[in-house]
Amino acid sequence: MNKQLWALAHKEFLTEWRSRYSQMGVVLYLAASVFILYLGLQQADARLWVALYWVVLFFTSVTAIAKSFLQESRMRLLYYQSVASPLAVFLAKALFHFVQLLALAALCWLLFSLFFDNPIMHPALFVLIVVSGSLTFVLAFTLMSAIAAKAAQALLMAVLCLPVVLPSLMLLLRLSHQAAMEGPLDFPWTDLAMLWALDVILLLLALILFPYLWRD
Amino acid sequence: MQQAGGFFSDARSFLIRYGWKLAGALLVAYSLAMGLVMQVPQLPVLGESIRNLFYHVPLWFSMTFLLLASAINSLRYLATNRPQLDVLAAAQVRVALWFGFAGLFTGMVWARTTWGTWWVNDPKLLGAAAGILFYVAYVVLRNSMDDLQRRARVSAVANILFFCMFIPTIFIIPRLTDSLHPGSGGNPAFNVYDLDNRMRWVFYPAVLGWILLGIWMASLSARLQLLQAVAAGLWDQDVLTTAVRHEQ
């Protein structure tokens, strides 16, 4: 299981590295979104900034992760099925997308700070929020990508993804508003704990349900 | 079931088979009528609109109950691979969606009379609207697949996932923020209104009745679908016999 996981993760990073242009496509998607926002807004106050940040990050990650299973050819999926456990396949993909999404989230923050201001008053808290949020997105969207691949409908992806992360997204927005608030911080333990609880639920669901999607 | 017959065993099996359906229909009819004619406590702002407690709240309760039943049936489908469980789960989601729309509509009417607008930016309302969107997405996903077995498995997985995210959305998150809606933000839930014991005598039967009626509607819809599938030659006859045995 461990060996399979590392081998698959290695393969995942390698193939994505060899097709860097598709990664650049996602980065361009992100940059274009922020640029359009800049053209329309020029400036954004903290509330708007936080909302737009999560909107852009949500759609960028849907775009980045949607093709995860769709891009694999049927024959290659059959090959994985014969040599690897479903959990190893899922976790390898999730691991790669987690790294990818952390990079995209950092870039998104950078671009937003460049075009607009950086209203985040508590960067450490915001980093914690973004890392937890990325974990949620990765778990949910990788699973949804497997579902969308079975349904052979890439268009369904955004429709299916929003509901699954909706409770987390509400918490993420609320927490980010707090991170952008001036003055001393009342550390929002409850919200963070709920966010992590949702992450754990998602992880368990993904680990339990993915094998059923895999076997066909 | 006994083969021997006789009036009493026939009556018993009749009650087991049809009693709960009859009870559901009677309870709903009773609550619809009593909800209109009974004396209700007069409270400020609420006024006569308090009667909506008998219509709006039971619809939401039975929707949630049906969605829970559906998620359990999806789990059972994954465990057993019996196609009738998948058909039943999907039928329960469809009925729950109709209840959801009806709950939304009765809620909007109630909001109009008490809060002054059809729609307020309230977490509970947003959660409810989002919940309906979840399951519309489920229906779209389900209908986008033709292969029966794949459709059953994928929609069972999606159903379980959606239910596990629907519950936090509708119940946990709204409690974080202030809300006009009873049951959150220090606003009392219906327990305070129906301290009046007579209202309990209509409210609880209404909840039970709508739940039973919903289960009945879903099982009828599932049976119709199974019959159509068998008639179209998609499944063999034994799906039906196991389905009937399961239902009893």
Coordinates of C-alpha atoms in Angstrom, one line a residue:
Chain A
M1 CA 0.0 0.0 0.0
N2 CA 2.7 2.4 1.0
K3 CA 5.0 1.5 -1.9
Q4 CA 2.1 1.7 -4.3
L5 CA 1.2 5.1 -2.9
W6 CA 4.7 6.6 -3.4
A7 CA 5.0 5.0 -6.8
L8 CA 1.7 6.4 -8.0
A9 CA 2.4 9.8 -6.4
H10 CA 5.8 9.9 -8.1
K11 CA 4.1 9.0 -11.5
E12 CA 1.5 11.7 -10.9
F13 CA 4.2 14.4 -10.3
L14 CA 6.2 13.1 -13.2
T15 CA 3.4 13.2 -15.8
E16 CA 2.3 16.6 -14.7
W17 CA 5.8 17.9 -14.8
R18 CA 6.1 16.5 -18.4
S19 CA 2.9 18.3 -19.4
R20 CA 3.7 21.6 -17.7
Y21 CA 1.7 23.5 -20.3
S22 CA -1.5 22.2 -18.7
Q23 CA -0.4 23.5 -15.4
M24 CA 0.4 26.8 -17.0
G25 CA -3.2 26.8 -18.4
V26 CA -4.6 26.7 -14.9
V27 CA -2.2 29.4 -13.7
L28 CA -3.3 31.5 -16.7
Y29 CA -6.9 30.9 -15.8
L30 CA -6.2 32.2 -12.3
A31 CA -4.3 35.2 -13.5
A32 CA -6.9 36.1 -16.1
S33 CA -9.7 35.9 -13.5
V34 CA -7.9 38.2 -11.1
F35 CA -7.0 40.6 -14.0
I36 CA -10.7 40.8 -15.1
L37 CA -11.6 41.6 -11.5
Y38 CA -9.0 44.3 -11.4
L39 CA -10.3 45.8 -14.6
G40 CA -13.8 45.9 -13.2
L41 CA -13.0 47.0 -9.7
Q42 CA -9.6 48.6 -9.4
Q43 CA -9.9 48.4 -5.6
A44 CA -11.7 46.1 -3.2
D45 CA -12.4 46.5 0.5
A46 CA -11.6 43.6 2.9
R47 CA -15.0 42.0 2.7
L48 CA -15.1 42.0 -1.1
W49 CA -11.4 40.9 -1.3
V50 CA -12.1 37.8 0.9
A51 CA -15.2 36.8 -1.1
L52 CA -13.5 37.2 -4.5
Y53 CA -10.4 35.4 -3.3
W54 CA -12.5 32.3 -2.4
V55 CA -14.6 32.6 -5.6
V56 CA -11.5 32.6 -7.8
L57 CA -9.8 29.9 -5.8
F58 CA -12.9 27.7 -5.9
F59 CA -13.3 27.8 -9.7
T60 CA -9.5 27.5 -10.3
S61 CA -9.4 24.4 -8.2
V62 CA -12.4 22.9 -9.8
T63 CA -10.8 23.5 -13.2
A64 CA -7.4 22.1 -12.0
I65 CA -8.8 19.0 -10.4
A66 CA -11.8 18.2 -12.7
K67 CA -9.6 16.6 -15.3
S68 CA -7.9 14.4 -12.7
F69 CA -9.7 11.2 -13.6
L70 CA -11.2 12.4 -16.9
Q71 CA -7.7 12.7 -18.5
E72 CA -6.8 9.1 -17.7
S73 CA -7.5 6.7 -20.6
R74 CA -9.8 3.8 -20.0
M75 CA -7.0 1.3 -20.6
R76 CA -4.7 3.0 -18.1
L77 CA -7.4 3.0 -15.4
L78 CA -7.9 -0.7 -16.0
Y79 CA -4.1 -1.1 -15.6
Y80 CA -4.2 0.7 -12.3
Q81 CA -7.1 -1.4 -11.2
S82 CA -5.1 -4.5 -11.8
V83 CA -1.9 -3.4 -10.0
A84 CA -2.9 -1.0 -7.3
S85 CA -5.3 -0.7 -4.4
P86 CA -8.0 2.0 -4.9
L87 CA -7.0 3.8 -1.8
A88 CA -3.4 4.2 -3.1
V89 CA -4.8 5.6 -6.4
F90 CA -7.0 8.1 -4.6
L91 CA -4.4 9.2 -2.1
A92 CA -1.7 9.6 -4.8
K93 CA -4.0 11.9 -6.8
A94 CA -5.1 13.8 -3.7
L95 CA -1.5 14.2 -2.6
F96 CA -0.5 15.7 -6.0
H97 CA -3.5 18.0 -6.1
F98 CA -2.9 19.2 -2.5
V99 CA 0.6 20.4 -3.5
Q100 CA -0.8 21.9 -6.7
L101 CA -3.6 23.6 -4.8
L102 CA -1.3 25.1 -2.1
A103 CA 0.8 26.6 -4.9
L104 CA -2.3 28.0 -6.6
A105 CA -3.6 29.4 -3.3
A106 CA -0.3 31.1 -2.6
L107 CA -0.2 32.5 -6.2
C108 CA -3.8 33.7 -5.9
W109 CA -2.9 35.5 -2.7
L110 CA 0.1 37.1 -4.4
L111 CA -1.9 38.2 -7.4
F112 CA -4.6 39.6 -5.3
S113 CA -2.1 41.5 -3.2
L114 CA -0.5 42.8 -6.4
F115 CA -3.6 44.0 -8.1
F116 CA -5.5 45.0 -5.0
D117 CA -4.3 45.5 -1.5
N118 CA -3.5 42.9 1.0
P119 CA -6.2 43.3 3.7
I120 CA -5.1 40.2 5.7
M121 CA -4.3 41.4 9.2
H122 CA -3.4 38.0 10.6
P123 CA -1.3 36.2 8.0
A124 CA -0.6 33.2 10.2
L125 CA -4.3 32.5 10.7
F126 CA -5.0 33.1 7.0
V127 CA -2.3 30.5 6.0
L128 CA -3.9 28.0 8.4
I129 CA -7.3 28.7 6.9
V130 CA -6.1 28.4 3.3
V131 CA -4.2 25.1 4.1
S132 CA -7.4 23.6 5.7
G133 CA -9.5 24.9 2.9
S134 CA -7.2 23.5 0.3
L135 CA -7.4 20.1 2.0
T136 CA -11.2 20.2 1.9
F137 CA -11.2 21.2 -1.8
V138 CA -8.7 18.5 -2.7
L139 CA -10.6 15.7 -0.9
A140 CA -14.0 16.8 -2.3
F141 CA -13.0 17.6 -5.8
T142 CA -10.8 14.5 -6.4
L143 CA -13.8 12.3 -5.4
M144 CA -16.1 14.4 -7.5
S145 CA -13.7 14.1 -10.4
A146 CA -14.0 10.3 -10.1
I147 CA -17.8 10.6 -10.1
A148 CA -17.8 13.0 -13.1
A149 CA -15.5 10.7 -15.0
K150 CA -17.9 7.8 -14.5
A151 CA -20.8 10.0 -15.7
A152 CA -18.5 11.1 -18.5
Q153 CA -19.7 14.7 -18.0
A154 CA -17.1 17.3 -17.4
L155 CA -19.7 20.0 -17.3
L156 CA -21.3 18.4 -14.2
M157 CA -18.1 19.0 -12.2
A158 CA -18.9 22.6 -11.0
V159 CA -22.5 21.7 -10.2
L160 CA -21.5 18.7 -8.1
C161 CA -18.5 20.3 -6.4
L162 CA -20.3 23.3 -4.8
P163 CA -22.7 21.3 -2.7
V164 CA -20.0 19.0 -1.3
V165 CA -17.8 21.9 -0.1
L166 CA -20.7 24.3 0.8
P167 CA -20.6 23.9 4.6
S168 CA -16.8 24.2 4.6
L169 CA -16.9 27.2 2.2
M170 CA -19.3 29.0 4.6
L171 CA -16.8 28.5 7.4
L172 CA -13.8 29.4 5.3
L173 CA -15.5 32.7 4.3
R174 CA -16.4 33.5 7.9
L175 CA -12.9 32.6 9.2
S176 CA -11.2 34.7 6.4
H177 CA -13.3 37.7 7.3
Q178 CA -11.9 37.3 10.8
A179 CA -8.4 37.1 9.5
A180 CA -8.9 40.3 7.6
M181 CA -10.4 42.1 10.7
E182 CA -8.3 44.8 12.3
G183 CA -7.4 44.8 16.0
P184 CA -6.5 42.0 18.4
L185 CA -7.6 38.5 17.3
D186 CA -10.0 36.4 19.2
F187 CA -8.7 33.0 17.9
P188 CA -11.7 31.3 16.3
W189 CA -11.1 27.8 17.7
T190 CA -14.7 26.6 17.2
D191 CA -14.9 27.5 13.6
L192 CA -11.5 25.9 12.9
A193 CA -12.5 22.8 14.8
M194 CA -15.7 22.5 12.7
L195 CA -13.7 23.0 9.5
W196 CA -11.3 20.2 10.5
A197 CA -14.2 18.0 11.6
L198 CA -15.7 18.4 8.1
D199 CA -12.2 17.6 6.6
V200 CA -12.1 14.4 8.6
I201 CA -15.7 13.5 7.5
L202 CA -14.8 14.1 3.9
L203 CA -11.6 12.0 4.2
L204 CA -13.5 9.1 5.8
L205 CA -16.2 9.3 3.1
A206 CA -13.7 9.5 0.3
L207 CA -11.8 6.5 1.7
I208 CA -15.0 4.5 2.2
L209 CA -16.8 5.5 -1.1
F210 CA -14.0 5.7 -3.6
P211 CA -13.4 1.9 -3.8
Y212 CA -17.1 1.5 -4.9
L213 CA -16.6 4.0 -7.7
W214 CA -13.3 2.3 -8.7
R215 CA -14.7 -1.2 -9.2
D216 CA -16.7 -1.2 -12.3
Chain B
M1 CA -47.2 -15.0 6.7
Q2 CA -49.7 -17.8 7.5
Q3 CA -51.3 -19.6 4.6
A4 CA -54.2 -20.9 6.7
G5 CA -56.3 -17.8 6.3
G6 CA -59.2 -17.2 8.6
F7 CA -60.6 -13.8 9.4
F8 CA -58.2 -12.7 12.1
S9 CA -55.0 -13.6 10.4
D10 CA -56.3 -12.0 7.2
A11 CA -57.2 -8.9 9.1
R12 CA -53.8 -8.9 10.7
S13 CA -51.9 -9.2 7.5
F14 CA -54.2 -6.6 6.0
L15 CA -53.3 -4.2 8.8
I16 CA -49.6 -4.9 8.4
R17 CA -49.7 -4.3 4.7
Y18 CA -52.0 -1.4 4.5
G19 CA -52.4 -0.1 8.0
W20 CA -49.5 2.3 8.0
K21 CA -50.6 3.7 4.6
L22 CA -54.1 4.2 5.9
A23 CA -52.7 5.8 9.1
G24 CA -50.5 8.1 7.1
A25 CA -53.4 9.3 4.9
L26 CA -55.7 9.7 7.9
L27 CA -53.2 11.6 10.0
V28 CA -52.4 14.0 7.1
A29 CA -56.1 14.6 6.5
Y30 CA -56.7 15.1 10.2
S31 CA -53.9 17.6 10.5
L32 CA -54.8 19.5 7.4
A33 CA -58.4 19.9 8.7
M34 CA -57.6 20.4 12.4
G35 CA -54.9 22.9 11.5
L36 CA -57.5 25.1 10.0
V37 CA -60.3 24.8 12.5
M38 CA -58.7 24.5 15.9
Q39 CA -58.3 27.3 18.4
V40 CA -54.7 28.6 18.3
P41 CA -53.0 30.9 20.9
Q42 CA -52.9 34.4 19.7
L43 CA -49.3 35.7 19.7
P44 CA -47.9 39.0 18.6
V45 CA -46.7 39.2 15.0
L46 CA -47.5 35.5 14.4
G47 CA -51.3 35.8 14.8
E48 CA -53.2 33.2 12.8
S49 CA -50.2 32.4 10.8
I50 CA -49.0 30.2 13.6
R51 CA -51.2 27.5 11.9
N52 CA -48.4 27.2 9.3
L53 CA -46.6 25.2 12.0
F54 CA -48.8 22.3 11.0
Y55 CA -47.9 22.6 7.3
H56 CA -44.4 24.1 7.0
V57 CA -42.5 22.3 9.7
P58 CA -43.8 18.7 9.1
L59 CA -42.8 19.1 5.4
W60 CA -39.2 19.9 6.4
F61 CA -39.1 17.1 9.0
S62 CA -40.4 14.5 6.5
M63 CA -38.1 15.7 3.8
T64 CA -35.1 15.2 6.1
F65 CA -36.4 11.8 7.2
L66 CA -36.9 10.7 3.5
L67 CA -33.4 11.9 2.6
L68 CA -32.0 9.9 5.6
A69 CA -34.0 6.8 4.5
S70 CA -32.7 7.3 1.0
A71 CA -29.0 7.6 2.1
I72 CA -29.5 4.4 4.2
N73 CA -31.0 2.6 1.1
S74 CA -28.0 3.8 -0.9
L75 CA -25.7 2.3 1.7
R76 CA -27.6 -0.9 1.6
Y77 CA -27.4 -0.9 -2.2
L78 CA -23.6 -0.6 -2.0
A79 CA -23.5 -3.5 0.5
T80 CA -25.9 -5.8 -1.4
N81 CA -26.0 -4.7 -5.0
R82 CA -29.8 -5.3 -5.1
P83 CA -31.1 -2.9 -7.8
Q84 CA -34.5 -2.4 -6.2
L85 CA -32.7 -0.6 -3.3
D86 CA -31.2 1.9 -5.7
V87 CA -34.5 2.5 -7.4
L88 CA -36.1 3.0 -4.0
A89 CA -33.4 5.4 -2.9
A90 CA -33.8 7.5 -6.0
A91 CA -37.6 7.6 -5.6
Q92 CA -37.2 8.8 -2.0
V93 CA -35.0 11.6 -3.1
R94 CA -37.6 12.7 -5.7
V95 CA -40.4 12.7 -3.2
A96 CA -38.2 14.5 -0.7
L97 CA -37.5 17.2 -3.3
W98 CA -41.2 17.7 -3.8
F99 CA -41.6 18.1 0.0
G100 CA -38.7 20.4 -0.1
F101 CA -40.3 22.7 -2.7
A102 CA -43.6 22.6 -0.7
G103 CA -41.7 23.4 2.5
L104 CA -39.9 26.3 0.7
F105 CA -43.2 27.6 -0.6
T106 CA -45.0 27.4 2.8
G107 CA -41.9 29.0 4.4
M108 CA -42.0 31.9 1.9
V109 CA -45.7 32.6 2.6
W110 CA -45.0 32.5 6.3
A111 CA -42.0 34.8 5.9
R112 CA -44.1 37.2 3.9
T113 CA -46.7 37.5 6.7
T114 CA -44.3 37.7 9.7
W115 CA -41.1 39.2 8.4
G116 CA -42.5 41.3 5.5
T117 CA -40.6 39.8 2.6
W118 CA -40.8 36.6 0.6
W119 CA -37.1 35.9 1.1
V120 CA -34.6 37.1 3.7
N121 CA -30.9 36.6 3.7
D122 CA -31.0 34.0 6.4
P123 CA -28.6 31.1 6.8
K124 CA -31.4 28.6 7.4
L125 CA -33.2 29.7 4.2
L126 CA -29.9 29.6 2.3
G127 CA -29.1 26.2 3.7
A128 CA -32.5 25.0 2.7
A129 CA -32.2 26.4 -0.9
A130 CA -28.7 24.9 -1.1
G131 CA -30.0 21.5 0.1
I132 CA -32.6 21.5 -2.7
L133 CA -29.8 22.4 -5.2
F134 CA -27.8 19.4 -3.8
Y135 CA -30.5 17.0 -4.7
V136 CA -31.4 18.6 -8.0
A137 CA -27.7 18.1 -8.9
Y138 CA -28.1 14.5 -7.7
V139 CA -31.1 14.0 -10.1
V140 CA -29.2 15.6 -13.0
L141 CA -26.2 13.3 -12.3
R142 CA -28.3 10.2 -12.0
N143 CA -30.1 10.9 -15.3
S144 CA -26.9 11.6 -17.1
M145 CA -25.9 7.9 -17.0
D146 CA -27.4 5.1 -19.2
D147 CA -25.6 2.0 -17.9
L148 CA -27.9 0.8 -15.2
Q149 CA -25.3 -0.7 -12.9
R150 CA -22.9 2.2 -13.2
R151 CA -25.8 4.7 -12.6
A152 CA -26.9 2.8 -9.5
R153 CA -23.4 2.7 -8.0
V154 CA -22.4 6.3 -8.9
S155 CA -25.6 7.8 -7.7
A156 CA -25.5 5.8 -4.5
V157 CA -22.0 7.1 -3.7
A158 CA -23.2 10.7 -4.6
N159 CA -26.3 10.3 -2.5
I160 CA -24.4 9.3 0.6
L161 CA -21.8 12.0 0.1
F162 CA -24.5 14.7 -0.4
F163 CA -26.5 13.6 2.7
C164 CA -23.4 13.7 4.8
M165 CA -22.8 17.3 3.6
F166 CA -26.4 18.3 3.6
I167 CA -26.8 17.7 7.3
P168 CA -24.0 20.1 8.4
T169 CA -25.2 22.7 5.9
I170 CA -28.7 22.8 7.1
F171 CA -28.3 22.2 10.8
I172 CA -24.8 23.2 12.0
I173 CA -23.7 26.2 10.0
P174 CA -26.8 28.3 10.4
R175 CA -26.4 28.1 14.1
L176 CA -23.1 30.0 13.8
T177 CA -24.7 33.2 12.7
D178 CA -27.6 35.3 13.8
S179 CA -30.9 34.5 12.3
L180 CA -34.6 35.5 12.4
H181 CA -35.6 31.9 12.0
P182 CA -36.8 30.0 15.1
G183 CA -34.2 27.6 16.5
S184 CA -31.2 29.8 16.0
G185 CA -29.6 33.0 17.2
G186 CA -31.5 33.0 20.5
N187 CA -34.7 32.9 18.7
P188 CA -36.9 30.3 20.3
A189 CA -38.0 27.2 18.3
F190 CA -41.5 26.0 18.1
N191 CA -41.3 24.4 21.6
V192 CA -42.2 27.8 23.1
Y193 CA -45.2 28.3 20.9
D194 CA -46.8 24.9 21.4
L195 CA -46.5 25.0 25.1
D196 CA -50.1 25.1 24.2
N197 CA -50.8 21.4 24.5
R198 CA -53.6 21.3 22.0
M199 CA -51.2 22.3 19.2
R200 CA -49.0 19.3 20.0
W201 CA -52.1 17.1 19.3
V202 CA -52.1 18.4 15.7
F203 CA -48.4 19.0 15.2
Y204 CA -47.0 15.5 16.0
P205 CA -49.7 13.6 14.1
A206 CA -48.9 15.9 11.1
V207 CA -45.2 15.0 11.3
L208 CA -45.9 11.3 11.6
G209 CA -48.6 11.4 8.8
W210 CA -46.4 13.3 6.3
I211 CA -43.5 10.9 7.0
L212 CA -45.7 7.8 6.4
L213 CA -47.3 9.4 3.3
G214 CA -43.8 10.2 1.9
I215 CA -42.6 6.6 2.4
W216 CA -45.8 5.4 0.7
M217 CA -45.4 7.8 -2.2
A218 CA -41.7 6.8 -2.7
S219 CA -42.5 3.1 -2.5
L220 CA -45.3 3.5 -5.1
S221 CA -43.0 5.4 -7.4
A222 CA -40.2 2.8 -7.0
R223 CA -42.6 -0.1 -7.7
L224 CA -43.9 1.6 -10.8
Q225 CA -40.3 2.1 -12.0
L226 CA -39.4 -1.5 -11.3
L227 CA -42.5 -2.7 -13.2
Q228 CA -41.6 -0.5 -16.2
A229 CA -38.0 -1.7 -16.1
V230 CA -39.2 -5.4 -16.1
A231 CA -41.7 -4.7 -18.9
A232 CA -38.9 -3.1 -20.9
G233 CA -36.8 -6.2 -20.4
L234 CA -34.1 -4.4 -18.4
W235 CA -34.3 -6.7 -15.4
D236 CA -35.8 -10.1 -14.9
Q237 CA -38.9 -10.9 -13.0
D238 CA -37.3 -11.9 -9.7
V239 CA -36.4 -8.3 -9.0
L240 CA -40.1 -7.7 -8.5
T241 CA -40.7 -10.7 -6.2
T242 CA -37.7 -9.7 -3.9
A243 CA -38.9 -6.1 -4.0
V244 CA -42.4 -7.1 -2.8
R245 CA -41.0 -9.4 -0.1
H246 CA -38.7 -6.6 1.0
E247 CA -41.6 -4.2 1.2
Q248 CA -43.6 -6.4 3.5

